[in-house]
């Protein structure tokens, strides 16, 4: 049933291996190491690769990895138990050898492995045959309900539906009469008294609300005169309003409303600068670390002189119960910093698996160890897994005589067109001719917005500075046309006109809109861009996970290709509006594994940065 079981060290030394087929599993194990273990995704228990499902377990005390692989179509319920049993069996049998670091000897583990596997399979069969026992009354949720709680719950349900009643007089506390006639007389007296009280109150309200004839005539006169406009302190005069009115004819000496800010020209040459996250100048120390240092500086009088040397050698193995309070605190901290809730849970589980069984070092507390390990994991997640150098790729495409094509996609209102203009300015600063393809044929004003950006960019970089070449052009065919066809024509036009880069602006769409997602997939499949960038907001938390997953899934499902082109990178916008709540960067990168290529931070063309992983994590963890 199992295709592969291997035990190797974190240094790459294979201690023992079992293989039931002649198939080579090297690529699958390497993919597990590269995409899960090295990327600090230890919270992922199952990893699928080329029809195989791989599960693993870490031994942090001896730095070992236990990996089992089986066919994906099989449903093996005993794998988790089998991994734990083999892990304990191997540790107990070769504990002394592993402590001394003797990894290159022959480990005779076949008999123990077969016995453990047989017992795990028998356990799974017994669990499958045994009927599910019904829960007892004590195990059910109903047993937790008390009579008091049920009474309170019924009262709470009736309260909102109960009409508000006004008791005008208090009912006298008298014994109920013995005859029904007396009872009727008693009720009639109460009703009559309530009616009298109600009539008295209504007469009082009418007398209070009756207006005097003088006030009514004054109000009528004011209504006839009409409302006067409010005069603001800094409202200006009518002459100022006339100069602001653009529908009237302007005098010849009035200049255009747009004056290019030439000071920003030349600031974006070369590689984009890293993002600088504001932080305190002094180093932040954890409270737990300070307490540990203070306690270590002042040894207790009971232990005497030898109590100082007790902390010099770590002797305690970390357990899940020891780390749980610190992990719960870290999880709440990440959620407060805008990290998605399920990703925060997976990150804490990854840290727990990475630290379980590890021996604490000198003067190390559990909280400081958990925090430092989580910080390393977050930096590893945000660090790009591949080279991201768009300028170099553009130069390579320029050498081959073709334009470099980038497509921007995302939901509505995240800032695709604005950040496309920022990237366009950066490319022009590096002497690249850019063609903007207006493929947003749905939103009113989308083409005019790109045309305005084109005019501003050409004003900042006029043709006389670039040997008579117009550095930015807009390719548009109006509204209501096929976006994929417009993109194809724009790429062909860029190829004939010797443009260096084509930036394709697409319409914003929600991730659940199937027709629009099919249209986006068609655009990417037909035109085959070099880079597909997902534009997302830094303001979103859990929503970023849903957006990225569904965009990627739609590009894969609707492509009808064996190797569909999915999202290659992320543009994170509105990063200057979130202060230190930078958790959306973690959520987006963790889901796709793709790097954050650009970060938008402001309103000018120079407000485009590259993500600095260490700075973002430092701001997240403080």
XYZ file of C-alpha atoms in Angstrom:
622
model
C 0.000 0.000 0.000
C 2.881 2.345 0.768
C 5.168 3.274 -2.129
C 7.949 4.941 -0.147
C 9.099 5.471 3.406
C 12.378 7.227 4.095
C 14.196 8.670 7.074
C 16.807 11.352 6.456
C 18.495 14.116 8.392
C 17.985 17.810 7.784
C 21.491 17.865 6.379
C 20.439 15.523 3.557
C 21.827 12.187 4.843
C 19.476 9.253 4.152
C 19.479 6.966 7.193
C 16.976 4.357 6.060
C 14.649 3.856 3.093
C 11.839 1.495 2.110
C 10.520 1.344 -1.474
C 7.878 -1.064 -2.767
C 8.113 -0.167 -6.494
C 10.817 0.639 -9.012
C 9.522 4.165 -9.454
C 11.947 6.992 -8.720
C 10.570 9.294 -6.018
C 13.468 11.747 -5.889
C 11.561 14.583 -7.581
C 8.563 14.233 -5.254
C 10.673 14.254 -2.088
C 12.711 17.199 -3.367
C 9.489 19.066 -4.154
C 8.271 18.414 -0.600
C 11.520 19.763 0.837
C 11.591 22.766 -1.477
C 7.940 23.833 -1.351
C 6.930 22.869 2.196
C 9.807 22.316 4.603
C 12.155 25.050 3.371
C 9.305 27.536 2.946
C 8.296 27.178 6.593
C 4.948 25.557 5.716
C 5.179 22.825 8.319
C 1.504 23.305 9.115
C 0.696 21.609 5.785
C 0.349 17.911 6.660
C -0.321 16.524 3.158
C 1.504 17.464 -0.038
C 0.415 16.215 -3.471
C 2.906 15.846 -6.300
C 2.611 13.896 -9.573
C -0.187 11.610 -8.363
C 1.440 10.972 -4.986
C 0.472 12.119 -1.518
C 3.404 12.750 0.813
C 3.166 13.110 4.574
C 6.039 13.858 6.884
C 6.981 14.278 10.534
C 9.839 16.285 11.989
C 12.089 15.238 14.856
C 13.621 18.473 16.123
C 15.740 16.851 18.836
C 17.830 14.823 16.367
C 17.040 16.927 13.228
C 15.361 14.045 11.369
C 12.565 13.953 8.791
C 10.236 10.945 8.362
C 8.479 10.872 4.960
C 5.825 8.438 3.699
C 4.448 8.446 0.127
C 1.462 6.608 -1.361
C -0.879 6.941 -4.335
C -3.199 9.929 -4.166
C -6.295 7.890 -5.025
C -5.874 5.743 -1.895
C -7.538 6.679 1.358
C -5.250 5.388 4.102
C -6.590 6.223 7.521
C -3.650 4.780 9.434
C -0.871 6.950 8.008
C -0.831 9.490 10.849
C -0.711 6.783 13.522
C 1.870 4.840 11.538
C 4.155 7.883 11.236
C 4.013 8.536 14.968
C 4.658 4.879 15.830
C 7.631 4.566 13.461
C 9.023 7.823 14.762
C 8.918 6.624 18.376
C 10.236 3.159 17.452
C 13.223 4.503 15.529
C 14.076 7.047 18.239
C 13.939 4.488 21.034
C 15.983 1.930 19.131
C 18.815 4.200 17.935
C 18.734 6.971 20.525
C 22.367 6.589 21.544
C 23.612 6.479 17.937
C 21.625 9.560 17.006
C 22.875 11.453 20.057
C 26.480 10.724 19.039
C 25.790 11.731 15.419
C 26.539 8.300 13.900
C 24.442 8.706 10.763
C 26.583 6.691 8.345
C 26.058 3.245 9.877
C 23.633 0.607 8.663
C 20.318 0.818 10.510
C 18.672 -2.600 10.705
C 15.113 -1.376 10.886
C 13.264 -3.710 8.485
C 11.678 -5.991 11.086
C 10.536 -3.117 13.296
C 9.142 -1.280 10.289
C 7.141 -4.277 9.065
C 5.782 -5.007 12.532
C 4.719 -1.392 13.025
C 3.113 -1.275 9.577
C 1.208 -4.516 10.198
C -0.106 -3.326 13.542
C -1.209 -0.011 12.001
C -3.084 -1.788 9.203
C -4.812 -4.111 11.690
C -5.784 -1.113 13.774
C -7.320 0.561 10.698
C -9.297 -2.617 9.840
C -10.588 -2.888 13.394
C -11.654 0.750 13.333
C -13.469 0.228 10.020
C -15.309 -2.917 11.186
C -16.253 -1.646 14.604
C -19.605 0.135 14.591
C -19.553 3.695 15.698
C -20.591 3.889 19.310
C -23.374 6.270 20.113
C -22.510 9.186 22.264
C -23.606 9.071 25.830
C -25.803 11.759 27.294
C -22.819 13.242 29.129
C -20.897 13.615 25.822
C -23.703 15.442 24.040
C -24.193 19.188 24.023
C -27.622 18.768 25.499
C -26.170 17.567 28.797
C -24.350 20.872 29.176
C -27.624 22.785 29.214
C -29.054 23.482 32.609
C -32.633 24.313 33.517
C -31.624 27.885 34.342
C -29.938 28.401 30.986
C -32.956 27.095 29.105
C -35.304 29.371 31.040
C -33.093 32.385 30.336
C -32.833 31.465 26.661
C -36.597 31.248 26.325
C -36.968 34.608 27.956
C -34.390 36.155 25.619
C -36.242 34.843 22.578
C -39.524 36.320 23.720
C -38.130 39.719 24.653
C -37.573 41.113 21.136
C -41.002 39.880 19.952
C -42.841 41.150 23.001
C -44.601 44.454 22.468
C -43.877 47.252 24.820
C -46.782 47.799 27.189
C -47.391 50.896 29.249
C -48.802 50.323 32.695
C -50.630 53.398 33.726
C -51.516 52.254 37.208
C -50.205 49.515 39.313
C -52.509 46.654 39.854
C -53.362 46.287 43.525
C -52.185 43.155 45.149
C -55.426 41.568 46.253
C -56.563 38.061 46.607
C -58.464 36.742 43.604
C -62.228 36.877 44.140
C -64.091 33.684 44.515
C -66.899 34.457 42.060
C -66.470 35.235 38.332
C -68.753 38.246 38.692
C -66.399 39.865 41.185
C -63.534 39.089 38.877
C -65.234 40.886 35.976
C -65.917 43.937 38.126
C -62.290 44.006 39.166
C -61.073 43.929 35.529
C -63.518 46.633 34.460
C -62.257 48.956 37.192
C -58.674 48.502 36.003
C -59.603 49.138 32.371
C -61.552 52.279 33.264
C -58.681 53.647 35.340
C -56.181 52.969 32.510
C -58.379 54.754 29.985
C -58.693 57.784 32.243
C -54.944 57.906 32.753
C -54.311 57.588 29.002
C -56.758 60.406 28.187
C -55.107 62.655 30.749
C -51.674 62.104 29.215
C -52.894 62.746 25.680
C -54.506 66.052 26.701
C -51.286 67.097 28.348
C -49.253 66.369 25.190
C -51.646 68.364 23.008
C -51.385 71.405 25.249
C -47.589 71.261 25.153
C -47.317 70.870 21.385
C -49.831 73.637 20.570
C -47.959 76.481 18.880
C -48.512 80.162 19.435
C -49.907 82.169 16.499
C -46.901 84.511 16.528
C -44.397 81.698 16.037
C -46.473 80.112 13.278
C -46.695 83.396 11.343
C -42.953 83.954 11.754
C -42.231 80.506 10.450
C -44.496 81.024 7.458
C -42.739 84.270 6.626
C -39.349 82.547 6.829
C -40.549 79.795 4.505
C -41.719 82.367 1.956
C -38.395 84.184 2.116
C -36.511 80.954 1.411
C -33.363 79.519 2.967
C -30.233 81.596 2.923
C -26.952 79.878 1.987
C -24.509 79.269 4.787
C -21.399 81.459 4.641
C -18.224 79.584 5.513
C -15.190 81.259 7.016
C -12.818 80.124 4.252
C -15.383 79.827 1.519
C -13.960 82.510 -0.778
C -15.831 85.046 -2.857
C -17.866 84.904 -6.001
C -14.826 85.960 -8.001
C -12.984 82.876 -6.795
C -15.876 80.709 -7.898
C -15.787 82.298 -11.340
C -12.115 81.449 -11.764
C -12.772 77.853 -10.735
C -15.612 77.483 -13.248
C -14.175 75.664 -16.258
C -17.257 75.644 -18.473
C -16.953 79.396 -19.163
C -14.395 80.882 -21.493
C -11.078 81.470 -19.731
C -8.900 84.468 -20.352
C -5.804 83.890 -22.375
C -3.426 84.514 -19.485
C -4.889 81.656 -17.370
C -2.575 78.620 -17.523
C -3.622 74.983 -17.785
C -4.594 73.242 -14.582
C -1.812 70.645 -15.045
C 1.785 71.617 -14.518
C 4.230 68.703 -14.582
C 6.286 68.254 -11.454
C 9.688 67.961 -13.069
C 11.385 67.392 -9.712
C 10.332 63.735 -9.688
C 12.018 63.082 -13.035
C 15.138 60.973 -12.585
C 14.240 59.587 -9.160
C 13.199 56.148 -10.430
C 16.250 55.174 -12.450
C 17.590 51.697 -11.805
C 16.171 49.160 -9.391
C 13.188 50.159 -7.255
C 14.152 51.082 -3.705
C 13.065 48.900 -0.816
C 10.103 49.774 1.316
C 11.003 51.446 4.601
C 8.566 50.679 7.390
C 8.578 53.141 10.267
C 9.729 51.676 13.557
C 11.141 52.888 16.848
C 14.843 53.731 16.835
C 15.527 51.725 19.930
C 15.465 47.957 19.734
C 12.293 46.358 21.049
C 12.834 43.744 23.671
C 10.339 41.145 24.647
C 8.997 41.389 28.167
C 9.669 37.736 28.762
C 13.305 38.126 27.730
C 13.761 41.037 30.135
C 12.255 39.023 32.977
C 14.528 36.095 32.192
C 17.604 38.325 32.179
C 16.639 39.879 35.489
C 16.090 36.534 37.125
C 19.372 35.227 35.767
C 21.308 38.254 37.017
C 20.023 37.737 40.574
C 20.424 34.094 41.602
C 18.327 32.935 44.493
C 19.975 32.549 47.854
C 18.569 29.041 48.287
C 20.622 27.514 45.482
C 23.874 29.141 46.497
C 26.755 29.501 44.091
C 25.967 26.340 42.106
C 22.526 27.627 41.096
C 24.234 29.948 38.582
C 25.546 26.985 36.563
C 22.149 25.296 36.290
C 21.046 27.638 33.524
C 24.229 27.298 31.484
C 23.206 23.958 29.963
C 19.766 23.477 28.408
C 18.045 20.389 29.684
C 14.343 20.858 28.966
C 12.687 19.567 25.803
C 9.908 21.762 24.476
C 6.476 20.182 24.409
C 3.236 21.302 22.810
C 1.734 22.190 26.183
C 4.726 24.419 27.011
C 4.375 26.362 23.758
C 0.576 26.609 23.670
C 0.192 29.828 25.746
C 2.852 31.631 23.712
C 1.401 30.349 20.431
C -2.105 31.477 21.375
C -0.755 34.927 22.155
C 1.144 35.044 18.861
C -1.913 33.914 16.914
C -4.040 36.693 18.399
C -1.252 39.173 17.670
C -1.076 38.129 14.002
C -4.842 38.349 13.577
C -4.775 41.840 15.097
C -2.127 42.806 12.522
C -4.491 41.819 9.662
C -3.169 38.311 8.979
C -5.939 35.926 7.927
C -7.202 33.776 10.794
C -6.627 30.392 9.132
C -3.134 31.406 8.011
C -2.281 32.573 11.543
C -3.331 29.154 12.815
C -1.205 27.354 10.198
C 1.819 29.516 10.995
C 1.544 28.728 14.706
C 1.148 25.016 13.945
C 4.248 25.190 11.770
C 6.237 26.787 14.588
C 4.968 24.159 17.045
C 6.111 21.316 14.774
C 9.436 23.009 14.210
C 10.132 23.473 17.930
C 8.589 20.362 19.470
C 11.309 18.265 21.062
C 13.990 20.947 20.756
C 16.166 21.608 23.793
C 16.105 25.185 25.077
C 19.438 26.968 24.973
C 21.132 29.055 27.590
C 18.891 31.659 29.207
C 16.175 31.132 26.585
C 12.520 31.401 27.489
C 9.683 29.687 25.684
C 8.109 32.978 24.584
C 11.346 34.379 23.132
C 12.083 31.098 21.329
C 8.607 30.985 19.799
C 8.818 34.633 18.747
C 12.252 34.298 17.121
C 11.227 31.125 15.285
C 8.018 32.730 14.030
C 9.997 35.773 12.875
C 12.367 33.571 10.878
C 9.418 31.757 9.316
C 7.740 35.021 8.283
C 10.928 36.368 6.705
C 11.317 33.086 4.819
C 7.729 33.306 3.545
C 8.080 36.898 2.319
C 11.462 36.323 0.665
C 11.106 35.634 -3.092
C 11.536 32.000 -4.080
C 12.805 32.980 -7.522
C 14.573 35.879 -9.168
C 12.348 38.886 -9.765
C 14.115 41.362 -12.062
C 11.662 42.932 -14.480
C 14.181 45.369 -15.950
C 16.494 42.527 -16.875
C 13.615 40.590 -18.436
C 12.581 43.677 -20.422
C 16.134 44.110 -21.714
C 16.258 40.448 -22.704
C 12.989 40.792 -24.629
C 14.336 43.984 -26.215
C 17.422 42.078 -27.373
C 15.185 39.429 -28.959
C 13.215 42.132 -30.791
C 9.850 41.638 -29.093
C 7.875 43.568 -26.460
C 7.688 42.419 -22.839
C 4.002 41.971 -21.907
C 2.541 42.438 -18.406
C -1.114 41.888 -17.500
C -2.781 43.434 -14.449
C -5.834 41.783 -12.880
C -7.742 42.074 -9.623
C -11.052 42.973 -8.034
C -12.822 46.309 -8.385
C -11.324 49.455 -6.905
C -7.934 48.134 -5.747
C -5.925 50.588 -7.894
C -4.931 48.672 -11.037
C -4.836 51.684 -13.374
C -3.068 53.937 -10.873
C -0.312 51.457 -10.103
C -0.010 50.604 -13.795
C 0.808 54.288 -14.348
C 3.425 54.172 -11.554
C 5.094 51.119 -13.105
C 4.934 52.839 -16.498
C 6.744 55.880 -15.074
C 9.445 53.624 -13.608
C 9.945 51.926 -16.985
C 10.164 55.282 -18.791
C 12.749 56.454 -16.279
C 14.825 53.460 -17.378
C 14.473 54.414 -21.084
C 11.734 51.900 -21.990
C 9.018 52.772 -24.514
C 5.658 51.661 -23.139
C 2.344 50.929 -24.826
C -0.699 50.871 -22.538
C -3.501 48.594 -23.756
C -6.895 49.803 -22.500
C -8.634 46.440 -22.114
C -11.027 47.651 -19.436
C -13.951 48.055 -21.830
C -16.593 47.829 -19.115
C -16.059 50.574 -16.516
C -17.104 54.042 -17.565
C -14.130 56.416 -17.618
C -11.461 53.699 -17.642
C -10.077 54.722 -21.034
C -10.162 58.424 -20.128
C -8.283 57.688 -16.915
C -5.476 55.967 -18.817
C -5.415 58.777 -21.391
C -4.954 61.316 -18.604
C -2.047 59.301 -17.192
C -0.528 59.101 -20.678
C -0.638 62.902 -21.046
C 0.947 63.442 -17.643
C 3.713 60.914 -18.310
C 4.485 62.415 -21.712
C 4.598 65.857 -20.094
C 7.161 64.595 -17.587
C 9.174 62.871 -20.323
C 8.642 64.899 -23.513
C 9.921 63.544 -26.853
C 12.743 66.104 -27.051
C 14.433 64.385 -24.105
C 14.318 60.974 -25.800
C 15.502 61.694 -29.335
C 12.041 62.617 -30.577
C 10.407 59.384 -29.408
C 7.064 59.451 -27.654
C 7.676 57.276 -24.608
C 4.035 56.405 -23.775
C 1.136 55.663 -26.067
C -2.387 54.435 -25.392
C -3.972 51.729 -27.520
C -7.760 51.770 -27.138
C -10.811 50.737 -29.123
C -13.517 52.217 -26.925
C -16.017 50.356 -24.784
C -18.000 47.160 -25.184
C -15.334 45.346 -27.246
C -13.627 42.004 -26.629
C -10.716 42.581 -24.234
C -8.711 39.608 -25.529
C -8.908 40.919 -29.091
C -7.824 44.419 -28.082
C -4.846 42.977 -26.189
C -3.831 40.902 -29.208
C -3.995 43.926 -31.515
C -2.033 46.033 -29.008
C 0.771 43.452 -28.788
C 0.947 43.253 -32.585
C 1.026 47.053 -32.826
C 3.795 47.196 -30.197
C 5.806 44.606 -32.139
C 5.507 46.603 -35.385
C 6.187 49.977 -33.723
C 9.195 48.747 -31.722
C 7.756 49.283 -28.251
C 9.705 47.721 -25.404
C 6.887 46.969 -22.932
C 3.127 46.432 -23.187
C 1.026 47.017 -20.050
C -2.457 45.456 -20.308
C -5.083 46.981 -18.040
C -8.064 44.684 -17.437
C -11.478 45.345 -15.912
C -11.971 44.789 -12.214
C -14.018 41.707 -11.422
C -15.132 39.833 -8.356
C -13.612 36.421 -7.837
C -17.045 34.716 -7.900
C -18.116 36.141 -11.264
C -17.683 33.155 -13.575
C -18.291 34.890 -16.960
C -15.757 37.629 -16.207
C -13.224 35.100 -14.879
C -13.610 33.104 -18.094
C -12.984 36.277 -20.093
C -9.807 36.975 -18.105
C -8.606 33.408 -18.634
C -9.248 33.788 -22.359
C -7.207 37.010 -22.480
C -4.245 35.367 -20.742
C -4.431 32.141 -22.745
C -4.712 33.861 -26.140
C -2.026 36.505 -25.623
C 0.419 34.549 -23.394
C 1.835 37.500 -21.396
C 5.260 37.268 -19.812
C 3.994 38.320 -16.387
C 0.539 38.170 -14.769
C 0.297 40.472 -11.759
C -2.519 40.312 -9.230
C -3.283 43.733 -7.732
C -4.539 43.519 -4.171
C -5.176 45.897 -1.300
C -3.188 45.955 1.895
C -6.418 46.808 3.731
C -7.975 43.368 3.323
C -7.314 40.423 5.615
C -9.288 37.221 5.151
C -10.704 38.542 1.874
C -7.237 38.472 0.288
C -7.074 34.709 0.778
C -10.405 34.174 -0.948
C -9.509 36.502 -3.825
C -6.146 34.917 -4.568
C -7.326 31.326 -4.257
C -10.304 31.840 -6.549
C -8.358 33.882 -9.124
C -5.695 31.182 -9.306
C -8.302 28.425 -9.396
C -10.271 30.136 -12.150
C -7.164 30.663 -14.298
C -6.355 26.964 -13.917
C -9.890 25.575 -14.394
C -11.016 27.659 -17.371
C -7.755 27.434 -19.290
C -8.280 23.902 -20.715
C -4.503 23.550 -20.810
C -2.176 21.073 -19.149
C 0.073 23.901 -17.929
C -2.143 26.957 -17.400
C -0.635 30.389 -16.807
C -1.624 31.477 -13.298
C -0.607 34.470 -11.193
C 3.128 35.220 -11.297
C 3.379 38.032 -8.762
C 1.485 40.446 -6.536
C 1.167 44.226 -6.467
C 0.164 45.369 -2.983
C -1.532 48.777 -3.047
C -2.532 51.335 -0.386
C 0.291 50.205 1.860
C 0.578 53.666 3.405
C -2.932 53.490 4.890
C -2.457 50.589 7.304
C 0.271 51.790 9.680
C 1.800 48.594 11.147
C -1.075 46.246 10.196
C 0.890 44.670 7.356
C -0.543 41.163 7.691
C -2.130 41.163 4.222
C 1.369 40.752 2.754
C 1.770 37.515 4.730
C -1.674 36.236 3.732
C -1.180 36.838 0.007
C 2.323 35.407 -0.171
C 1.509 32.356 1.931
C -1.414 31.317 -0.284
C 0.229 31.429 -3.707
C 3.903 31.300 -2.834
C 4.383 34.095 -5.380
C 6.445 37.183 -4.495
C 5.165 40.695 -3.895
C 6.799 42.499 -6.822
C 5.639 46.077 -6.188
C 4.223 47.985 -3.224
C 2.145 51.132 -3.764
C 2.532 53.687 -0.983
C 1.226 57.087 -2.114
C -0.313 59.310 -4.790
C 2.657 60.355 -6.939
C 4.384 58.350 -9.663
C 7.461 57.840 -7.494
C 5.471 56.125 -4.723
C 6.411 52.626 -5.880
C 8.606 50.438 -3.712
C 9.967 46.921 -3.481
C 9.012 44.824 -0.462
C 11.629 44.586 2.281
C 10.847 41.312 4.064
C 12.805 42.053 7.238
C 11.316 45.536 7.656
C 7.759 44.272 7.174
C 8.220 41.383 9.621
C 9.800 43.714 12.189
C 6.785 46.012 11.931
C 4.460 43.003 12.172
C 6.045 41.515 15.280
C 6.505 44.660 17.353
